């Protein structure tokens, strides 16, 4: 059964913490992106850790190795459990993120292909496959692959083996639990939970749908 990961992309700290607390019993991790981190600062990790859930920093780190390592070090020191980086910067840049994760006893995930329509423009022609293969060689814990294109996730699974695949795009972007649950280790849901009239009920519904799927 894949984990259910809440993408908490709200920009009001008080609202973010309330949603996290309400949804915590139904989810397995919280993913924080730039919207919340820029609005509330990296210290938001300390507040969210009170939920007892792993925290994933979705900063899609994409720079030279030294800068990548500096960024990742700050993320882990703030209290995050994992970092997401881009793979198109090259193997050395990914290895820098992995090295930081290992130093801080955290995890590193590499974006192999993005979930929005534009993600097909450049993550194509074998590029996503090469990124996935490089992520394995670099020692990353897994990749990010799109729930909006289950066929692509199936292809990328062939390149990463038993490494984890976390999959965004379920809900508002059009991806479904039914089509992706058996292919991945983590299902990422954002707006369909945090924009719902009752985020906790929405999270519970996604958790139930995920449990109905057998790996």
Coordinates of N, CA and C in Angstrom, one line a residue:
X1 N 0.8 -1.2 0.0 CA 0.0 0.0 0.0 C 0.9 1.2 0.0
X2 N 0.7 2.1 -1.0 CA 1.6 3.3 -1.0 C 1.2 4.3 0.1
X3 N 2.2 5.1 0.4 CA 2.0 6.2 1.4 C 1.1 7.3 0.8
X4 N 0.4 8.0 1.6 CA -0.3 9.2 1.2 C 0.4 10.4 1.7
X5 N 0.8 11.2 0.8 CA 1.6 12.4 1.1 C 0.9 13.7 0.8
X6 N 0.7 14.5 1.7 CA 0.0 15.8 1.6 C 1.0 16.9 1.1
X7 N 0.7 17.4 -0.1 CA 1.5 18.6 -0.6 C 0.9 19.8 0.0
X8 N 1.5 20.4 1.0 CA 0.9 21.5 1.7 C 1.4 22.8 1.1
X9 N 0.8 23.2 0.0 CA 1.2 24.4 -0.7 C 0.3 25.6 -0.4
X10 N 0.0 25.8 0.8 CA -0.7 27.0 1.2 C 0.3 28.1 1.7
X11 N -0.1 29.3 1.7 CA 0.9 30.4 2.1 C 0.6 31.1 3.4
X12 N -0.4 30.6 4.1 CA -0.6 31.2 5.5 C -0.2 30.1 6.5
X13 N 0.7 30.5 7.4 CA 1.3 29.6 8.3 C 0.2 29.0 9.2
X14 N -0.7 29.8 9.8 CA -1.7 29.3 10.7 C -2.6 28.3 10.0
X15 N -3.0 28.6 8.7 CA -3.9 27.7 8.0 C -3.1 26.4 7.7
X16 N -1.9 26.5 7.3 CA -1.1 25.3 7.0 C -1.0 24.4 8.2
X17 N -0.7 25.0 9.4 CA -0.6 24.1 10.6 C -1.9 23.5 11.0
X18 N -3.0 24.2 10.8 CA -4.4 23.7 11.1 C -4.7 22.5 10.2
X19 N -4.4 22.7 8.9 CA -4.6 21.6 7.9 C -3.8 20.4 8.2
X20 N -2.5 20.6 8.5 CA -1.6 19.5 8.8 C -2.1 18.7 10.1
X21 N -2.5 19.5 11.1 CA -3.0 18.8 12.3 C -4.2 18.0 12.0
X22 N -5.2 18.6 11.3 CA -6.4 17.9 11.0 C -6.2 16.6 10.1
X23 N -5.3 16.7 9.2 CA -5.1 15.6 8.2 C -4.1 14.6 8.7
X24 N -3.3 14.9 9.7 CA -2.2 14.0 10.2 C -2.7 12.6 10.4
X25 N -3.9 12.3 11.0 CA -4.2 10.9 11.3 C -4.4 10.1 10.0
X26 N -4.6 10.7 8.9 CA -4.9 10.1 7.6 C -3.8 10.0 6.6
X27 N -2.7 10.7 6.9 CA -1.6 10.8 5.9 C -0.3 10.2 6.5
X28 N 0.7 10.0 5.6 CA 1.9 9.4 6.0 C 3.1 10.3 6.0
X29 N 3.0 11.5 5.3 CA 4.1 12.4 5.2 C 3.5 13.8 4.7
X30 N 4.3 14.8 4.9 CA 3.9 16.2 4.5 C 5.0 16.7 3.5
X31 N 4.6 17.2 2.4 CA 5.6 17.7 1.4 C 5.4 19.3 1.4
X32 N 6.5 20.0 1.7 CA 6.4 21.4 1.7 C 7.2 22.0 0.5
X33 N 6.6 22.8 -0.2 CA 7.2 23.4 -1.4 C 7.6 24.9 -1.1
X34 N 8.0 25.6 -2.2 CA 8.4 27.0 -2.0 C 7.2 27.9 -1.5
X35 N 6.0 27.7 -1.9 CA 4.9 28.6 -1.4 C 4.9 28.8 0.1
X36 N 4.9 27.7 0.8 CA 4.8 27.7 2.3 C 6.2 28.1 2.9
X37 N 7.3 27.6 2.3 CA 8.6 27.9 2.9 C 8.9 29.3 2.7
X38 N 8.6 29.9 1.6 CA 8.9 31.4 1.4 C 8.0 32.2 2.3
X39 N 6.8 31.8 2.5 CA 5.8 32.6 3.3 C 6.1 32.5 4.8
X40 N 6.5 31.3 5.2 CA 6.7 31.1 6.7 C 8.1 30.8 7.1
X41 N 9.0 30.6 6.2 CA 10.4 30.3 6.5 C 10.7 28.9 6.7
X42 N 12.0 28.5 6.7 CA 12.3 27.1 6.9 C 11.9 26.6 8.3
X43 N 11.7 27.5 9.2 CA 11.3 27.1 10.6 C 10.0 26.5 10.6
X44 N 9.2 26.5 9.5 CA 7.9 25.8 9.5 C 8.1 24.4 9.7
X45 N 9.3 23.8 9.4 CA 9.6 22.4 9.7 C 9.4 22.1 11.2
X46 N 9.9 23.0 12.0 CA 9.8 22.8 13.4 C 8.4 22.7 13.9
X47 N 7.6 23.5 13.3 CA 6.1 23.5 13.7 C 5.4 22.3 13.2
X48 N 5.7 21.9 12.0 CA 5.1 20.7 11.4 C 5.6 19.4 12.0
X49 N 6.8 19.4 12.6 CA 7.3 18.2 13.2 C 6.4 17.7 14.3
X50 N 5.6 18.6 14.9 CA 4.7 18.3 16.0 C 3.7 17.2 15.6
X51 N 3.4 17.1 14.3 CA 2.5 16.1 13.8 C 3.1 14.7 13.9
X52 N 4.4 14.6 14.0 CA 5.1 13.3 14.1 C 5.3 12.7 12.7
X53 N 5.0 13.4 11.6 CA 5.1 12.9 10.3 C 6.5 13.3 9.6
X54 N 7.0 12.5 8.7 CA 8.1 12.9 8.0 C 7.8 14.1 7.1
X55 N 8.8 15.0 6.9 CA 8.6 16.2 6.2 C 9.6 16.2 4.9
X56 N 9.0 16.4 3.8 CA 9.7 16.4 2.5 C 9.8 17.8 2.0
X57 N 11.0 18.3 1.8 CA 11.2 19.6 1.2 C 11.3 19.5 -0.3
X58 N 10.2 20.0 -0.9 CA 10.1 19.9 -2.4 C 10.6 21.2 -3.0
X59 N 11.9 21.4 -3.0 CA 12.5 22.6 -3.5 C 13.1 22.4 -4.9
X60 N 13.0 21.1 -5.4 CA 13.5 20.8 -6.7 C 14.8 21.5 -7.0
X61 N 15.8 21.2 -6.1 CA 17.1 21.8 -6.1 C 17.8 21.6 -7.4
X62 N 18.2 22.6 -8.0 CA 18.8 22.5 -9.4 C 19.9 23.5 -9.6
X63 N 21.1 23.2 -9.1 CA 22.3 24.1 -9.2 C 23.5 23.3 -9.3
X64 N 24.7 24.0 -9.2 CA 26.0 23.3 -9.3 C 26.1 22.5 -7.9
X65 N 27.0 21.5 -7.9 CA 27.1 20.6 -6.7 C 27.3 21.4 -5.4
X66 N 28.2 22.3 -5.4 CA 28.5 23.0 -4.1 C 27.2 23.7 -3.6
X67 N 26.5 24.4 -4.5 CA 25.3 25.2 -4.1 C 24.2 24.2 -3.7
X68 N 24.1 23.1 -4.4 CA 23.1 22.1 -4.0 C 23.4 21.6 -2.6
X69 N 24.6 21.3 -2.3 CA 24.9 20.8 -1.0 C 24.6 21.8 0.1
X70 N 24.9 23.1 -0.2 CA 24.6 24.1 0.8 C 23.1 24.2 1.1
X71 N 22.4 24.2 0.0 CA 20.9 24.3 0.1 C 20.4 23.1 0.9
X72 N 20.8 21.9 0.5 CA 20.3 20.7 1.2 C 20.7 20.6 2.7
X73 N 21.9 21.1 3.0 CA 22.3 21.1 4.4 C 21.4 22.0 5.2
X74 N 21.0 23.1 4.7 CA 20.1 24.0 5.4 C 18.7 23.4 5.6
X75 N 18.3 22.7 4.6 CA 17.0 22.0 4.6 C 17.0 21.0 5.7
X76 N 18.0 20.1 5.8 CA 18.0 19.1 6.8 C 18.2 19.6 8.2
X77 N 19.1 20.7 8.3 CA 19.3 21.3 9.6 C 18.0 21.9 10.2
X78 N 17.1 22.3 9.3 CA 15.8 22.9 9.7 C 14.9 21.9 10.2
X79 N 15.1 20.6 9.9 CA 14.3 19.5 10.4 C 13.5 18.7 9.4
X80 N 13.8 18.9 8.1 CA 13.1 18.1 7.1 C 13.8 16.7 7.0
X81 N 13.0 15.8 6.6 CA 13.4 14.4 6.5 C 13.9 14.0 5.1
X82 N 13.5 14.8 4.1 CA 13.9 14.4 2.7 C 13.9 15.7 1.9
X83 N 14.7 15.6 0.8 CA 14.8 16.7 -0.2 C 14.5 16.1 -1.6
X84 N 13.9 17.0 -2.4 CA 13.6 16.7 -3.8 C 14.5 17.6 -4.6
X85 N 15.2 16.9 -5.6 CA 16.1 17.7 -6.5 C 15.8 17.4 -7.9
X86 N 16.3 18.2 -8.8 CA 16.2 18.0 -10.2 C 17.4 17.2 -10.7
X87 N 17.1 16.3 -11.7 CA 18.2 15.5 -12.2 C 18.9 16.0 -13.4
X88 N 18.3 17.0 -14.1 CA 18.8 17.5 -15.4 C 20.1 18.3 -15.2
X89 N 20.5 18.6 -14.0 CA 21.7 19.4 -13.8 C 22.9 18.4 -13.9
X90 N 22.7 17.2 -13.9 CA 23.8 16.2 -14.0 C 24.1 15.4 -12.8
X91 N 24.8 14.3 -13.0 CA 25.1 13.4 -12.0 C 25.8 14.0 -10.8
X92 N 26.8 14.9 -11.0 CA 27.5 15.5 -9.9 C 26.6 16.3 -9.0
X93 N 25.6 17.0 -9.6 CA 24.7 17.8 -8.8 C 23.8 17.0 -8.0
X94 N 23.3 15.8 -8.5 CA 22.5 14.9 -7.8 C 23.3 14.3 -6.6
X95 N 24.5 13.9 -6.9 CA 25.3 13.3 -5.9 C 25.6 14.2 -4.7
X96 N 25.6 15.5 -5.0 CA 25.8 16.4 -3.9 C 24.6 16.4 -3.0
X97 N 23.4 16.3 -3.5 CA 22.2 16.3 -2.7 C 22.1 15.0 -2.0
X98 N 22.5 13.9 -2.6 CA 22.5 12.6 -1.9 C 23.5 12.6 -0.8
X99 N 24.6 13.2 -1.0 CA 25.7 13.3 0.1 C 25.2 14.0 1.3
X100 N 24.5 15.1 1.0 CA 23.9 15.9 2.1 C 22.9 15.1 2.9
X101 N 22.0 14.4 2.1 CA 21.0 13.6 2.8 C 21.6 12.5 3.6
X102 N 22.7 11.9 3.2 CA 23.3 10.8 3.9 C 24.0 11.4 5.2
X103 N 24.6 12.6 5.1 CA 25.2 13.2 6.2 C 24.2 13.5 7.3
X104 N 23.0 13.8 6.9 CA 22.0 14.2 7.9 C 20.9 13.1 8.1
X105 N 21.3 11.9 7.7 CA 20.4 10.8 7.9 C 19.0 11.0 7.3
X106 N 19.0 11.6 6.1 CA 17.7 11.9 5.4 C 17.6 11.2 4.1
X107 N 16.7 11.5 3.3 CA 16.5 10.9 2.0 C 16.5 11.9 0.9
X108 N 16.8 11.5 -0.3 CA 16.9 12.3 -1.5 C 16.1 11.7 -2.7
X109 N 15.2 12.5 -3.3 CA 14.4 12.0 -4.4 C 14.7 12.9 -5.6
X110 N 14.8 12.3 -6.8 CA 15.1 13.0 -8.0 C 13.9 13.1 -8.9
X111 N 13.6 14.3 -9.4 CA 12.5 14.5 -10.4 C 12.9 13.9 -11.7
X112 N 12.2 12.8 -12.1 CA 12.5 12.2 -13.4 C 11.6 12.8 -14.5
X113 N 10.3 13.0 -14.1 CA 9.4 13.6 -15.0 C 8.3 14.3 -14.2
X114 N 7.9 15.5 -14.7 CA 6.9 16.3 -14.0 C 5.5 16.0 -14.4
X115 N 4.5 16.4 -13.6 CA 3.1 15.9 -13.8 C 2.2 16.9 -14.6
X116 N 2.7 18.1 -14.8 CA 1.8 19.0 -15.6 C 2.0 18.8 -17.1
X117 N 1.1 19.3 -18.0 CA 1.2 19.1 -19.4 C 2.6 19.5 -20.0
X118 N 3.1 20.6 -19.5 CA 4.4 21.1 -20.0 C 5.5 20.2 -19.7
X119 N 5.3 19.3 -18.7 CA 6.3 18.3 -18.3 C 6.8 17.4 -19.5
X120 N 5.9 17.3 -20.5 CA 6.2 16.4 -21.6 C 7.1 17.1 -22.6
X121 N 7.3 18.4 -22.5 CA 8.1 19.1 -23.5 C 9.6 18.8 -23.5
X122 N 10.1 18.7 -22.3 CA 11.6 18.5 -22.2 C 11.9 17.2 -21.6
X123 N 11.0 16.6 -20.7 CA 11.3 15.3 -20.1 C 10.8 14.3 -21.1
X124 N 11.4 14.2 -22.2 CA 11.0 13.3 -23.3 C 12.2 12.8 -24.1
X125 N 11.9 11.9 -25.1 CA 13.0 11.5 -25.9 C 14.1 10.7 -25.1
X126 N 13.7 10.0 -24.1 CA 14.6 9.3 -23.3 C 15.3 10.0 -22.1
X127 N 15.0 11.3 -22.0 CA 15.6 12.1 -21.0 C 15.2 11.7 -19.6
X128 N 13.9 11.4 -19.4 CA 13.4 11.0 -18.1 C 14.0 9.7 -17.7
X129 N 14.1 8.8 -18.7 CA 14.7 7.5 -18.4 C 16.2 7.6 -18.0
X130 N 16.9 8.5 -18.6 CA 18.3 8.7 -18.3 C 18.4 9.3 -16.9
X131 N 17.5 10.3 -16.5 CA 17.5 10.8 -15.2 C 17.2 9.8 -14.2
X132 N 16.3 8.9 -14.4 CA 15.9 7.8 -13.5 C 17.1 6.9 -13.3
X133 N 17.8 6.5 -14.4 CA 18.9 5.7 -14.3 C 20.1 6.3 -13.5
X134 N 20.3 7.6 -13.8 CA 21.3 8.3 -13.0 C 21.0 8.4 -11.6
X135 N 19.7 8.6 -11.2 CA 19.3 8.7 -9.8 C 19.7 7.4 -9.1
X136 N 19.6 6.3 -9.7 CA 20.0 5.0 -9.1 C 21.5 5.0 -8.9
X137 N 22.2 5.3 -10.0 CA 23.7 5.3 -9.9 C 24.2 6.3 -8.8
X138 N 23.5 7.4 -8.7 CA 23.9 8.4 -7.7 C 23.6 8.0 -6.3
X139 N 22.8 7.0 -6.1 CA 22.4 6.5 -4.8 C 21.2 7.2 -4.2
X140 N 20.4 7.8 -5.0 CA 19.2 8.5 -4.5 C 18.2 7.4 -3.9
X141 N 17.3 7.8 -3.1 CA 16.3 6.9 -2.5 C 15.2 6.6 -3.5
X142 N 15.0 7.5 -4.5 CA 14.0 7.2 -5.4 C 13.8 8.4 -6.4
X143 N 12.7 8.3 -7.1 CA 12.4 9.4 -8.1 C 11.0 9.9 -7.9
X144 N 10.7 11.0 -8.6 CA 9.4 11.6 -8.7 C 8.9 11.3 -10.1
X145 N 7.7 10.8 -10.3 CA 7.2 10.4 -11.6 C 5.7 10.7 -11.6
X146 N 5.1 11.1 -12.7 CA 3.8 11.7 -12.8 C 2.6 10.7 -12.7
X147 N 1.7 10.9 -11.7 CA 0.5 10.2 -11.6 C -0.5 10.5 -12.8
X148 N -0.2 11.6 -13.4 CA -1.1 12.0 -14.6 C -0.8 11.1 -15.8
X149 N 0.4 10.4 -15.8 CA 0.8 9.6 -16.9 C 1.2 8.2 -16.4
X150 N 0.3 7.3 -16.0 CA 0.7 6.1 -15.4 C 1.6 5.2 -16.3
X151 N 1.4 5.3 -17.6 CA 2.2 4.6 -18.5 C 3.7 5.0 -18.4
X152 N 3.9 6.2 -18.2 CA 5.3 6.7 -18.0 C 5.9 6.2 -16.7
X153 N 5.1 6.1 -15.7 CA 5.5 5.6 -14.4 C 5.9 4.2 -14.5
X154 N 5.1 3.4 -15.3 CA 5.5 2.0 -15.5 C 6.8 1.8 -16.2
X155 N 7.0 2.7 -17.2 CA 8.3 2.7 -17.9 C 9.5 3.0 -17.0
X156 N 9.3 4.0 -16.2 CA 10.4 4.5 -15.3 C 10.6 3.5 -14.2
X157 N 9.6 2.7 -13.8 CA 9.8 1.7 -12.8 C 10.9 0.7 -13.3
X158 N 10.9 0.4 -14.5 CA 11.8 -0.5 -15.1 C 13.3 0.0 -15.0
X159 N 13.5 1.3 -14.8 CA 14.8 1.9 -14.6 C 15.3 2.0 -13.2
X160 N 14.3 2.0 -12.3 CA 14.7 2.3 -10.9 C 14.5 1.0 -10.0
X161 N 13.9 0.0 -10.5 CA 13.8 -1.3 -9.8 C 13.0 -1.0 -8.5
X162 N 13.6 -1.4 -7.3 CA 12.8 -1.3 -6.1 C 13.1 0.0 -5.4
X163 N 13.7 1.0 -6.0 CA 13.8 2.3 -5.5 C 12.4 2.9 -5.4
X164 N 12.2 3.8 -4.5 CA 10.9 4.4 -4.3 C 10.5 5.3 -5.5
X165 N 9.2 5.3 -5.8 CA 8.6 6.3 -6.7 C 7.5 7.0 -6.0
X166 N 7.7 8.3 -5.9 CA 6.6 9.2 -5.3 C 6.0 9.9 -6.5
X167 N 4.6 9.9 -6.5 CA 3.9 10.3 -7.7 C 2.9 11.5 -7.4
X168 N 3.2 12.7 -7.9 CA 2.3 13.8 -7.8 C 1.3 13.9 -8.9
X169 N 0.3 14.7 -8.8 CA -0.7 14.9 -9.8 C -2.0 14.2 -9.6
X170 N -2.2 13.6 -8.5 CA -3.5 12.9 -8.1 C -4.5 14.0 -7.7
X171 N -5.7 13.9 -8.2 CA -6.7 14.9 -7.8 C -6.9 16.0 -8.8
X172 N -6.6 17.2 -8.5 CA -6.8 18.4 -9.3 C -6.2 18.3 -10.7
X173 N -5.0 17.7 -10.8 CA -4.3 17.6 -12.0 C -4.8 16.5 -12.9
X174 N -5.7 15.6 -12.4 CA -6.3 14.6 -13.2 C -5.9 13.2 -12.9
X175 N -4.8 13.0 -12.1 CA -4.4 11.6 -11.8 C -5.3 11.0 -10.8
X176 N -5.4 9.7 -10.8 CA -6.3 9.0 -9.9 C -5.5 7.9 -9.1
X177 N -6.0 7.7 -7.9 CA -5.5 6.7 -7.0 C -5.5 5.3 -7.7
X178 N -6.7 5.0 -8.3 CA -6.9 3.7 -8.9 C -5.9 3.4 -10.0
X179 N -5.5 4.4 -10.8 CA -4.6 4.1 -11.9 C -3.1 4.1 -11.5
X180 N -2.8 4.6 -10.3 CA -1.4 4.7 -10.0 C -0.9 4.0 -8.8
X181 N -1.8 3.6 -7.9 CA -1.5 3.0 -6.6 C -0.6 1.8 -6.7
X182 N -0.8 0.9 -7.6 CA -0.1 -0.3 -7.7 C 1.3 -0.1 -8.3
X183 N 1.6 1.1 -8.8 CA 2.9 1.4 -9.5 C 3.9 2.1 -8.6
X184 N 3.4 2.7 -7.5 CA 4.3 3.7 -6.8 C 4.3 3.3 -5.3
X185 N 5.2 4.1 -4.6 CA 5.4 3.9 -3.2 C 4.8 5.1 -2.4
X186 N 4.5 6.1 -3.1 CA 3.9 7.3 -2.4 C 3.0 8.1 -3.4
X187 N 1.8 8.4 -3.0 CA 0.8 9.2 -3.8 C 0.8 10.6 -3.2
X188 N 1.1 11.6 -4.0 CA 1.1 13.0 -3.5 C -0.2 13.7 -3.9
X189 N -0.9 14.3 -3.0 CA -2.1 15.0 -3.2 C -2.0 16.4 -2.5
X190 N -2.4 17.4 -3.3 CA -2.3 18.8 -2.8 C -3.6 19.4 -2.7
X191 N -4.0 20.2 -3.8 CA -5.2 21.0 -3.7 C -6.5 20.3 -3.4
X192 N -6.6 19.0 -3.9 CA -7.8 18.2 -3.6 C -8.0 18.0 -2.1
X193 N -7.0 18.1 -1.4 CA -7.1 18.0 0.1 C -7.1 19.4 0.7
X194 N -6.1 20.2 0.5 CA -6.0 21.4 1.3 C -7.0 22.5 0.9
X195 N -7.6 22.4 -0.4 CA -8.6 23.3 -0.8 C -10.0 22.8 -0.6
X196 N -10.1 21.6 0.0 CA -11.4 21.0 0.2 C -12.1 21.7 1.4
X197 N -13.5 21.7 1.4 CA -14.2 22.3 2.5 C -13.8 21.7 3.8
X198 N -13.5 20.4 3.8 CA -13.1 19.7 5.0 C -11.8 18.9 4.6
X199 N -10.7 19.5 4.8 CA -9.4 18.8 4.4 C -9.2 17.4 5.1
X200 N -9.6 17.3 6.3 CA -9.4 16.0 7.0 C -10.3 14.9 6.3
X201 N -11.5 15.3 6.0 CA -12.4 14.3 5.3 C -11.9 13.9 4.0
X202 N -11.3 14.9 3.3 CA -10.7 14.6 1.9 C -9.5 13.7 2.1
X203 N -8.7 14.0 3.1 CA -7.5 13.1 3.3 C -8.0 11.7 3.6
X204 N -9.0 11.6 4.5 CA -9.5 10.3 4.9 C -10.0 9.5 3.7
X205 N -10.7 10.3 2.7 CA -11.2 9.6 1.5 C -10.1 9.1 0.7
X206 N -9.0 9.9 0.5 CA -7.9 9.4 -0.3 C -7.2 8.2 0.4
X207 N -7.1 8.3 1.7 CA -6.4 7.2 2.4 C -7.2 5.9 2.2
X208 N -8.6 6.0 2.3 CA -9.4 4.8 2.1 C -9.2 4.3 0.7
X209 N -9.2 5.2 -0.3 CA -9.0 4.7 -1.7 C -7.7 4.0 -1.9
X210 N -6.7 4.5 -1.3 CA -5.4 3.9 -1.4 C -5.3 2.5 -0.7
X211 N -6.0 2.4 0.4 CA -6.1 1.1 1.1 C -6.8 0.0 0.3
X212 N -7.7 0.4 -0.6 CA -8.4 -0.6 -1.4 C -7.5 -1.1 -2.5
X213 N -6.4 -0.5 -2.8 CA -5.5 -1.0 -3.8 C -4.5 -2.0 -3.2
X214 N -4.2 -3.0 -3.9 CA -3.2 -4.0 -3.5 C -2.0 -3.9 -4.3
X215 N -0.8 -3.9 -3.6 CA 0.4 -3.8 -4.3 C 0.8 -5.2 -4.8

